[in-house]
């Protein structure tokens, strides 16, 4: 009987084990805009028009082992906010500067959502478009157990 109870306890422990989840939420109110399981290989893209350069900017992140990694940056020109010697390999393709293979762990992704700069957040296949979040909302994308 004791062996059966140990087996049941172990099974319940496996069934109730929490999985990492991605939350996109308002930093001030805690409102959750979107959540999904943080599966390995899930791609996240943050896109906007840079407010000074007035050119498109895109950052690509990947989930790996319950952590978030910046993998790629795509910009039209160097200017404010661009690291001079980023890790990874930088190339120019069709007028776009790509830095790939960055693989830099980030604790969470924080930004001020702007309708003027047309912020768009793509989590896997789910698009959070510019009007989906209030203008100038402080947004965080983070992974929690």
PDB file of C-alpha atoms in Angstrom:
ATOM      1  CA  UNK A   1       0.000   0.000   0.000  1.00  0.00           C
ATOM      2  CA  UNK A   2       2.810   2.428   0.833  1.00  0.00           C
ATOM      3  CA  UNK A   3       4.430   1.783  -2.540  1.00  0.00           C
ATOM      4  CA  UNK A   4       1.142   2.594  -4.304  1.00  0.00           C
ATOM      5  CA  UNK A   5       0.867   5.894  -2.408  1.00  0.00           C
ATOM      6  CA  UNK A   6       4.422   6.870  -3.318  1.00  0.00           C
ATOM      7  CA  UNK A   7       3.624   6.161  -6.978  1.00  0.00           C
ATOM      8  CA  UNK A   8       0.437   8.253  -6.793  1.00  0.00           C
ATOM      9  CA  UNK A   9       2.301  11.108  -5.101  1.00  0.00           C
ATOM     10  CA  UNK A  10       5.012  11.062  -7.748  1.00  0.00           C
ATOM     11  CA  UNK A  11       2.400  11.084 -10.534  1.00  0.00           C
ATOM     12  CA  UNK A  12       0.523  14.010  -8.979  1.00  0.00           C
ATOM     13  CA  UNK A  13       3.810  15.915  -8.657  1.00  0.00           C
ATOM     14  CA  UNK A  14       4.493  15.468 -12.370  1.00  0.00           C
ATOM     15  CA  UNK A  15       0.950  16.516 -13.343  1.00  0.00           C
ATOM     16  CA  UNK A  16       0.993  19.699 -11.241  1.00  0.00           C
ATOM     17  CA  UNK A  17       4.495  20.790 -12.232  1.00  0.00           C
ATOM     18  CA  UNK A  18       4.386  24.374 -13.511  1.00  0.00           C
ATOM     19  CA  UNK A  19       5.704  25.203 -16.949  1.00  0.00           C
ATOM     20  CA  UNK A  20       7.393  28.446 -17.924  1.00  0.00           C
ATOM     21  CA  UNK A  21       4.886  30.954 -19.285  1.00  0.00           C
ATOM     22  CA  UNK A  22       5.426  34.156 -21.244  1.00  0.00           C
ATOM     23  CA  UNK A  23       3.467  37.134 -19.960  1.00  0.00           C
ATOM     24  CA  UNK A  24       3.069  40.405 -21.852  1.00  0.00           C
ATOM     25  CA  UNK A  25       1.783  42.845 -19.287  1.00  0.00           C
ATOM     26  CA  UNK A  26       1.423  46.469 -18.278  1.00  0.00           C
ATOM     27  CA  UNK A  27       4.214  47.371 -15.834  1.00  0.00           C
ATOM     28  CA  UNK A  28       1.997  49.819 -13.941  1.00  0.00           C
ATOM     29  CA  UNK A  29      -1.403  48.100 -13.767  1.00  0.00           C
ATOM     30  CA  UNK A  30      -0.386  44.442 -14.112  1.00  0.00           C
ATOM     31  CA  UNK A  31      -2.949  43.989 -16.900  1.00  0.00           C
ATOM     32  CA  UNK A  32      -2.002  40.916 -18.933  1.00  0.00           C
ATOM     33  CA  UNK A  33      -2.218  41.583 -22.668  1.00  0.00           C
ATOM     34  CA  UNK A  34      -1.187  38.077 -23.680  1.00  0.00           C
ATOM     35  CA  UNK A  35       0.219  34.883 -22.222  1.00  0.00           C
ATOM     36  CA  UNK A  36       1.411  31.608 -23.711  1.00  0.00           C
ATOM     37  CA  UNK A  37       3.623  28.664 -22.848  1.00  0.00           C
ATOM     38  CA  UNK A  38       7.335  29.495 -23.137  1.00  0.00           C
ATOM     39  CA  UNK A  39       8.319  26.592 -25.375  1.00  0.00           C
ATOM     40  CA  UNK A  40      11.889  26.177 -26.568  1.00  0.00           C
ATOM     41  CA  UNK A  41      12.407  27.738 -29.980  1.00  0.00           C
ATOM     42  CA  UNK A  42       9.474  30.163 -29.672  1.00  0.00           C
ATOM     43  CA  UNK A  43      10.382  33.355 -31.559  1.00  0.00           C
ATOM     44  CA  UNK A  44       9.447  36.840 -30.380  1.00  0.00           C
ATOM     45  CA  UNK A  45       9.844  39.909 -32.602  1.00  0.00           C
ATOM     46  CA  UNK A  46       9.549  43.514 -31.460  1.00  0.00           C
ATOM     47  CA  UNK A  47       9.171  45.976 -34.353  1.00  0.00           C
ATOM     48  CA  UNK A  48       8.888  49.762 -34.435  1.00  0.00           C
ATOM     49  CA  UNK A  49       9.989  52.885 -36.289  1.00  0.00           C
ATOM     50  CA  UNK A  50      12.981  54.424 -34.511  1.00  0.00           C
ATOM     51  CA  UNK A  51      11.942  57.861 -33.207  1.00  0.00           C
ATOM     52  CA  UNK A  52      15.204  59.614 -34.170  1.00  0.00           C
ATOM     53  CA  UNK A  53      16.365  57.707 -37.252  1.00  0.00           C
ATOM     54  CA  UNK A  54      12.760  57.279 -38.523  1.00  0.00           C
ATOM     55  CA  UNK A  55      13.730  53.869 -39.889  1.00  0.00           C
ATOM     56  CA  UNK A  56      12.343  50.397 -39.088  1.00  0.00           C
ATOM     57  CA  UNK A  57      13.960  48.540 -36.204  1.00  0.00           C
ATOM     58  CA  UNK A  58      13.370  44.874 -35.379  1.00  0.00           C
ATOM     59  CA  UNK A  59      14.702  42.758 -32.542  1.00  0.00           C
ATOM     60  CA  UNK A  60      14.285  38.977 -32.564  1.00  0.00           C
ATOM     61  CA  UNK A  61      14.301  36.968 -29.355  1.00  0.00           C
ATOM     62  CA  UNK A  62      14.157  33.201 -28.819  1.00  0.00           C
ATOM     63  CA  UNK A  63      13.032  31.177 -25.814  1.00  0.00           C
ATOM     64  CA  UNK A  64      15.506  28.533 -24.691  1.00  0.00           C
ATOM     65  CA  UNK A  65      15.321  26.558 -21.447  1.00  0.00           C
ATOM     66  CA  UNK A  66      12.785  28.926 -19.905  1.00  0.00           C
ATOM     67  CA  UNK A  67      15.034  31.929 -20.619  1.00  0.00           C
ATOM     68  CA  UNK A  68      14.832  34.738 -23.186  1.00  0.00           C
ATOM     69  CA  UNK A  69      17.719  35.465 -25.580  1.00  0.00           C
ATOM     70  CA  UNK A  70      18.236  38.353 -28.007  1.00  0.00           C
ATOM     71  CA  UNK A  71      19.280  36.633 -31.238  1.00  0.00           C
ATOM     72  CA  UNK A  72      19.031  39.157 -34.060  1.00  0.00           C
ATOM     73  CA  UNK A  73      18.830  42.878 -34.754  1.00  0.00           C
ATOM     74  CA  UNK A  74      17.698  44.372 -38.086  1.00  0.00           C
ATOM     75  CA  UNK A  75      18.099  48.122 -38.625  1.00  0.00           C
ATOM     76  CA  UNK A  76      18.432  50.523 -41.561  1.00  0.00           C
ATOM     77  CA  UNK A  77      21.172  52.739 -40.112  1.00  0.00           C
ATOM     78  CA  UNK A  78      23.424  53.193 -37.093  1.00  0.00           C
ATOM     79  CA  UNK A  79      22.481  55.895 -34.639  1.00  0.00           C
ATOM     80  CA  UNK A  80      21.083  56.442 -31.172  1.00  0.00           C
ATOM     81  CA  UNK A  81      20.632  53.197 -29.244  1.00  0.00           C
ATOM     82  CA  UNK A  82      22.766  51.000 -31.506  1.00  0.00           C
ATOM     83  CA  UNK A  83      25.716  49.234 -29.925  1.00  0.00           C
ATOM     84  CA  UNK A  84      28.934  50.043 -31.839  1.00  0.00           C
ATOM     85  CA  UNK A  85      30.419  46.520 -31.671  1.00  0.00           C
ATOM     86  CA  UNK A  86      27.584  44.104 -30.953  1.00  0.00           C
ATOM     87  CA  UNK A  87      28.232  40.402 -30.442  1.00  0.00           C
ATOM     88  CA  UNK A  88      27.346  38.163 -33.368  1.00  0.00           C
ATOM     89  CA  UNK A  89      27.918  38.571 -37.094  1.00  0.00           C
ATOM     90  CA  UNK A  90      26.877  41.777 -38.876  1.00  0.00           C
ATOM     91  CA  UNK A  91      26.006  41.880 -42.574  1.00  0.00           C
ATOM     92  CA  UNK A  92      24.237  44.290 -44.926  1.00  0.00           C
ATOM     93  CA  UNK A  93      21.501  42.818 -47.135  1.00  0.00           C
ATOM     94  CA  UNK A  94      19.269  44.914 -49.406  1.00  0.00           C
ATOM     95  CA  UNK A  95      20.032  48.060 -47.409  1.00  0.00           C
ATOM     96  CA  UNK A  96      19.273  46.464 -44.017  1.00  0.00           C
ATOM     97  CA  UNK A  97      21.978  45.932 -41.399  1.00  0.00           C
ATOM     98  CA  UNK A  98      21.542  42.544 -39.703  1.00  0.00           C
ATOM     99  CA  UNK A  99      23.384  41.372 -36.632  1.00  0.00           C
ATOM    100  CA  UNK A 100      22.720  37.659 -36.097  1.00  0.00           C
ATOM    101  CA  UNK A 101      23.908  35.101 -33.566  1.00  0.00           C
ATOM    102  CA  UNK A 102      23.896  37.579 -30.684  1.00  0.00           C
ATOM    103  CA  UNK A 103      22.574  35.010 -28.175  1.00  0.00           C
ATOM    104  CA  UNK A 104      22.499  37.494 -25.292  1.00  0.00           C
ATOM    105  CA  UNK A 105      20.299  36.524 -22.346  1.00  0.00           C
ATOM    106  CA  UNK A 106      17.831  39.180 -21.231  1.00  0.00           C
ATOM    107  CA  UNK A 107      15.896  38.997 -17.981  1.00  0.00           C
ATOM    108  CA  UNK A 108      12.825  40.518 -19.588  1.00  0.00           C
ATOM    109  CA  UNK A 109      11.875  42.765 -22.477  1.00  0.00           C
ATOM    110  CA  UNK A 110      10.700  46.247 -21.422  1.00  0.00           C
ATOM    111  CA  UNK A 111       9.570  49.058 -23.671  1.00  0.00           C
ATOM    112  CA  UNK A 112       7.199  52.029 -23.850  1.00  0.00           C
ATOM    113  CA  UNK A 113       4.493  51.131 -26.359  1.00  0.00           C
ATOM    114  CA  UNK A 114       4.030  53.997 -28.793  1.00  0.00           C
ATOM    115  CA  UNK A 115       1.373  54.484 -31.439  1.00  0.00           C
ATOM    116  CA  UNK A 116       3.576  57.137 -33.084  1.00  0.00           C
ATOM    117  CA  UNK A 117       6.432  54.675 -33.607  1.00  0.00           C
ATOM    118  CA  UNK A 118       4.034  51.854 -34.521  1.00  0.00           C
ATOM    119  CA  UNK A 119       5.164  49.224 -32.022  1.00  0.00           C
ATOM    120  CA  UNK A 120       4.214  45.662 -32.938  1.00  0.00           C
ATOM    121  CA  UNK A 121       5.000  42.578 -30.878  1.00  0.00           C
ATOM    122  CA  UNK A 122       4.874  39.136 -32.473  1.00  0.00           C
ATOM    123  CA  UNK A 123       4.936  36.229 -29.996  1.00  0.00           C
ATOM    124  CA  UNK A 124       5.119  33.074 -32.086  1.00  0.00           C
ATOM    125  CA  UNK A 125       2.183  33.543 -34.479  1.00  0.00           C
ATOM    126  CA  UNK A 126       0.284  35.929 -32.193  1.00  0.00           C
ATOM    127  CA  UNK A 127       0.488  39.606 -33.232  1.00  0.00           C
ATOM    128  CA  UNK A 128      -0.043  42.371 -30.699  1.00  0.00           C
ATOM    129  CA  UNK A 129      -0.512  45.313 -33.046  1.00  0.00           C
ATOM    130  CA  UNK A 130      -0.063  49.030 -32.368  1.00  0.00           C
ATOM    131  CA  UNK A 131      -3.660  49.837 -31.297  1.00  0.00           C
ATOM    132  CA  UNK A 132      -3.942  46.714 -29.081  1.00  0.00           C
ATOM    133  CA  UNK A 133      -2.063  48.435 -26.232  1.00  0.00           C
ATOM    134  CA  UNK A 134      -2.561  51.983 -24.951  1.00  0.00           C
ATOM    135  CA  UNK A 135      -0.247  54.693 -26.238  1.00  0.00           C
ATOM    136  CA  UNK A 136       2.740  55.183 -23.913  1.00  0.00           C
ATOM    137  CA  UNK A 137       1.965  52.099 -21.808  1.00  0.00           C
ATOM    138  CA  UNK A 138       5.003  50.625 -20.069  1.00  0.00           C
ATOM    139  CA  UNK A 139       5.083  47.021 -21.291  1.00  0.00           C
ATOM    140  CA  UNK A 140       7.037  44.035 -20.021  1.00  0.00           C
ATOM    141  CA  UNK A 141       7.437  40.647 -21.667  1.00  0.00           C
ATOM    142  CA  UNK A 142       8.776  38.145 -19.167  1.00  0.00           C
ATOM    143  CA  UNK A 143       8.953  34.442 -18.531  1.00  0.00           C
ATOM    144  CA  UNK A 144       7.694  33.111 -15.186  1.00  0.00           C
ATOM    145  CA  UNK A 145       7.502  29.579 -13.793  1.00  0.00           C
TER     146      UNK A 145
END
